[in-house]
Short mmCIF file of C-alpha atoms in Angstrom, two decimals:
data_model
loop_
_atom_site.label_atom_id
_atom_site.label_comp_id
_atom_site.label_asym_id
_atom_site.label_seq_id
_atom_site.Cartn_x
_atom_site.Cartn_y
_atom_site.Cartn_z
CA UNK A 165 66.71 -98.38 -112.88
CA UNK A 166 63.64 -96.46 -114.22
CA UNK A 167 61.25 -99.00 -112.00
CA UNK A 168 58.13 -97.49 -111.63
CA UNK A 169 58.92 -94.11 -112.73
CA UNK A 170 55.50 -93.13 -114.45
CA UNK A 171 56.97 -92.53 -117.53
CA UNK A 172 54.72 -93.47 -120.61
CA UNK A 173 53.64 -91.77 -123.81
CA UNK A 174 55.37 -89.87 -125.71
CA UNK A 175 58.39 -89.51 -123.08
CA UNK A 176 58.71 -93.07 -122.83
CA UNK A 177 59.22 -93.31 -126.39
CA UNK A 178 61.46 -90.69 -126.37
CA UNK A 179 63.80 -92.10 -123.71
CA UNK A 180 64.04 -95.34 -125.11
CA UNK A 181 64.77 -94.11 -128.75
CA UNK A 182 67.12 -91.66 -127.29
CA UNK A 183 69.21 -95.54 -125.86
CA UNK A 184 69.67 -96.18 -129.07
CA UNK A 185 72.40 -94.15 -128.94
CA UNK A 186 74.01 -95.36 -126.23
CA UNK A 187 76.12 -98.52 -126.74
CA UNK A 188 77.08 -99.43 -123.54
CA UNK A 189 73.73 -100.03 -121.76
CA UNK A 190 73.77 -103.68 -120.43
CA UNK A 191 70.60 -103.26 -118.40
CA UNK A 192 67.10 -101.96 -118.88
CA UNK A 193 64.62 -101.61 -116.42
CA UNK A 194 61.49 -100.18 -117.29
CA UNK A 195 59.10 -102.24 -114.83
CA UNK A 196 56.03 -100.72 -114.01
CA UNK A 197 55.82 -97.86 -116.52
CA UNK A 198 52.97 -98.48 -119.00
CA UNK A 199 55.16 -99.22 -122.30
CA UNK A 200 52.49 -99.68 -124.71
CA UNK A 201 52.51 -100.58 -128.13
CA UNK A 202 54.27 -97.09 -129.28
CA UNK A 203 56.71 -97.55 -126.47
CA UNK A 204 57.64 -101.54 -127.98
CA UNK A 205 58.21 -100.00 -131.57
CA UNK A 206 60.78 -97.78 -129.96
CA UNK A 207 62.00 -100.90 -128.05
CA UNK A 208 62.40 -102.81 -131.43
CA UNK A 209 65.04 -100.51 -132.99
CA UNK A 210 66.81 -100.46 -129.36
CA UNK A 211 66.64 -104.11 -129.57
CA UNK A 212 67.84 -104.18 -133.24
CA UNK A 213 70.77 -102.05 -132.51
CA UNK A 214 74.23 -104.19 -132.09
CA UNK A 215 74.75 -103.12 -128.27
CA UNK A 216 75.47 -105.05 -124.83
CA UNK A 217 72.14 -105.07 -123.43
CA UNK A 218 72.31 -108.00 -121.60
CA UNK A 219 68.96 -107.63 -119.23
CA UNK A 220 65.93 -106.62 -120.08
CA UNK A 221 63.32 -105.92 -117.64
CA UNK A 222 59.48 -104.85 -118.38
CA UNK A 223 57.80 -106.40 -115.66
CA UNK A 224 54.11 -104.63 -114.78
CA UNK A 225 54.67 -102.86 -118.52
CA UNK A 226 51.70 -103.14 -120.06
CA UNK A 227 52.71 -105.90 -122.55
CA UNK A 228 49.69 -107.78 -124.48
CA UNK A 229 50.22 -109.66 -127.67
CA UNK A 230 50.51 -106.70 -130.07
CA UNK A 231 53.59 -105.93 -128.06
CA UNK A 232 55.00 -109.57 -128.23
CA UNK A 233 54.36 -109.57 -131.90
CA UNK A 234 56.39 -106.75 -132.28
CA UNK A 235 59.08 -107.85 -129.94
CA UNK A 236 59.58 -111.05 -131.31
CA UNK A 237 62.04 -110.72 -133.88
CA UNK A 238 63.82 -108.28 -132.85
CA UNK A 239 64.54 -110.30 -129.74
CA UNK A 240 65.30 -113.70 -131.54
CA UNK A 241 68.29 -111.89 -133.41
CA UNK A 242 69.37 -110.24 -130.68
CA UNK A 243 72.82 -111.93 -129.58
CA UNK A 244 73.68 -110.01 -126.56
CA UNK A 245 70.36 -110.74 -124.55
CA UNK A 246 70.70 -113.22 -121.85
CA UNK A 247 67.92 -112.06 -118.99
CA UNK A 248 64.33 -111.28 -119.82
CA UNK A 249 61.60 -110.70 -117.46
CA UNK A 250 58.22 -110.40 -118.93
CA UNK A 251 56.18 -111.02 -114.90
CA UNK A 252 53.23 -108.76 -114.10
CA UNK A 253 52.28 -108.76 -117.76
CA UNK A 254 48.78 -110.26 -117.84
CA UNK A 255 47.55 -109.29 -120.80
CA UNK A 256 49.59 -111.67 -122.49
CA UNK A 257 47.00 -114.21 -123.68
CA UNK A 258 47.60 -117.93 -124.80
CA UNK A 259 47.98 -116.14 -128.66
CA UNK A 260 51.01 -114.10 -127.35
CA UNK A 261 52.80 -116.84 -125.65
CA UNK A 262 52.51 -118.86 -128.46
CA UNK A 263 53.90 -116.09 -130.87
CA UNK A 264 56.99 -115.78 -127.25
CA UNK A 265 57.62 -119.53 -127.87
CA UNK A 266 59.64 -118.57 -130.82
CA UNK A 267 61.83 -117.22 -129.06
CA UNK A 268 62.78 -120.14 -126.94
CA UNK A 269 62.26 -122.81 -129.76
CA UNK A 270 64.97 -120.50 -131.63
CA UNK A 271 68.05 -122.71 -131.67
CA UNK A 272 70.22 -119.41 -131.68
CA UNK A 273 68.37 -118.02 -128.90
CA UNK A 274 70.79 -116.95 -126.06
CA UNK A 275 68.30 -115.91 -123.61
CA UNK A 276 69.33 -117.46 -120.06
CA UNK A 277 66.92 -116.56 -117.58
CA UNK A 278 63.12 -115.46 -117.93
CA UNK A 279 60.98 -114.35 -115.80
CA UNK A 280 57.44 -114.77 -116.00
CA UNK A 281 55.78 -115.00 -112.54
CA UNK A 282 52.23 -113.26 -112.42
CA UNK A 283 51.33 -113.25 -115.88
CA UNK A 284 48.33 -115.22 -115.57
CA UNK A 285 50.00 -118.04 -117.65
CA UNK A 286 47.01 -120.42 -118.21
CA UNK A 287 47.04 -124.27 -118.77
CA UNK A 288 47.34 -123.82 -122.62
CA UNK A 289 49.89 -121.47 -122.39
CA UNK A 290 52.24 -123.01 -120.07
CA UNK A 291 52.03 -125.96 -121.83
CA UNK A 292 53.03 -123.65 -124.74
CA UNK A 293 56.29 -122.72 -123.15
CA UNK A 294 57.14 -125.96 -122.39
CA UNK A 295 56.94 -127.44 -125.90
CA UNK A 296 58.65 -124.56 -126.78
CA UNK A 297 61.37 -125.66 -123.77
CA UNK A 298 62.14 -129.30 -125.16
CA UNK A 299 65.08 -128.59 -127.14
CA UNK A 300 66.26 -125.75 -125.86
CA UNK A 301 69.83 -126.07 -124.12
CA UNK A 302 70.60 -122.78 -123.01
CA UNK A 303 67.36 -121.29 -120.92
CA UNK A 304 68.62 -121.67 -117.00
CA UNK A 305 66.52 -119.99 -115.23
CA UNK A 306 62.29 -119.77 -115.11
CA UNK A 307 60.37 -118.00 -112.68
#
C-alpha cells in the first residue's frame, strides 16, 4: 500500500508508469497522494495494459472530472477490474459522475464493488448513478 505516502508530481507519474511493467500487480493503492491529471494519464496506460489488477484504490486522490474523463475508457475495457474506490474525491462534480456512469451502464463492465463515500455526491448525481445502476447485474457492493 502506498496510502498516504506524499508522492505526487513527477514521482508519482514515474511510479505508476514504471507498474506498467509489472504484470502481476492485483492491487493498487494510491489513496491520499494527490494524483492529478498527469498522474491519471500514467494511470490510463497502466489501466490499458492486459494485467491482474483487480483493486484499484484512489481514495483522497485528487480526482475531478478531467481525471474521470480520462479514466473512463480505459476502465470500461478493462476486464480484470473488479474493486474501485473513488471516496474522498470531491471534486468530482455532477459532469464527472455522469461521464463515471458509463462505466456502470457498460454491459461488459466487471466492476464489483465501488466505493464512493465522501465525495460530495449531490442529488443530481446520485440519481446519476442510479440510472446508470438499473441494468447492471454485476455491481455488489456501494459504499
Amino acid at each position: 500500500e502506498l496510502v498516504s505516502c506524499g508522492i505526487r508530481g513527477p514521482a508519482l507519474e514515474e511510479l505508476v508508469a514504471s507498474l506498467n511493467q509489472y504484470c502481476n500487480l492485483v492491487q493498487l493503492c494510491l489513496g491520499g497522494n494527490q494524483i492529478g491529471l498527469n498522474g491519471c494519464v500514467e494511470l490510463v496506460n497502466l489501466l490499458e495494459t492486459p494485467s491482474r489488477l483487480k483493486e484499484l484504490n484512489l481514495d483522497n486522490s485528487g480526482i475531478d472530472d478531467e481525471c474521470i474523463d480520462a479514466l473512463i475508457s480505459p476502465l470500461a475495457n478493462n476486464k480484470s477490474l473488479r474493486k474501485l474506490s473513488l471516496s474522498q474525491n470531491e471534486d468530482i462534480t455532477t459532469d464527472g459522475w455522469q461521464t463515471f456512469s458509463a462505466l456502470l451502464k457498460d454491459p461488459n463492465s466487471l466492476l464489483e464493488a465501488l466505493h464512493l463515500s465522501e465525495t460530495g455526491l449531490d442529488d443530481e448525481g446520485a440519481a446519476v448513478i442510479a440510472n446508470a445502476l438499473v441494468n447492471n447485474s454485476t455491481l455488489k457492493i456501494l459504499y
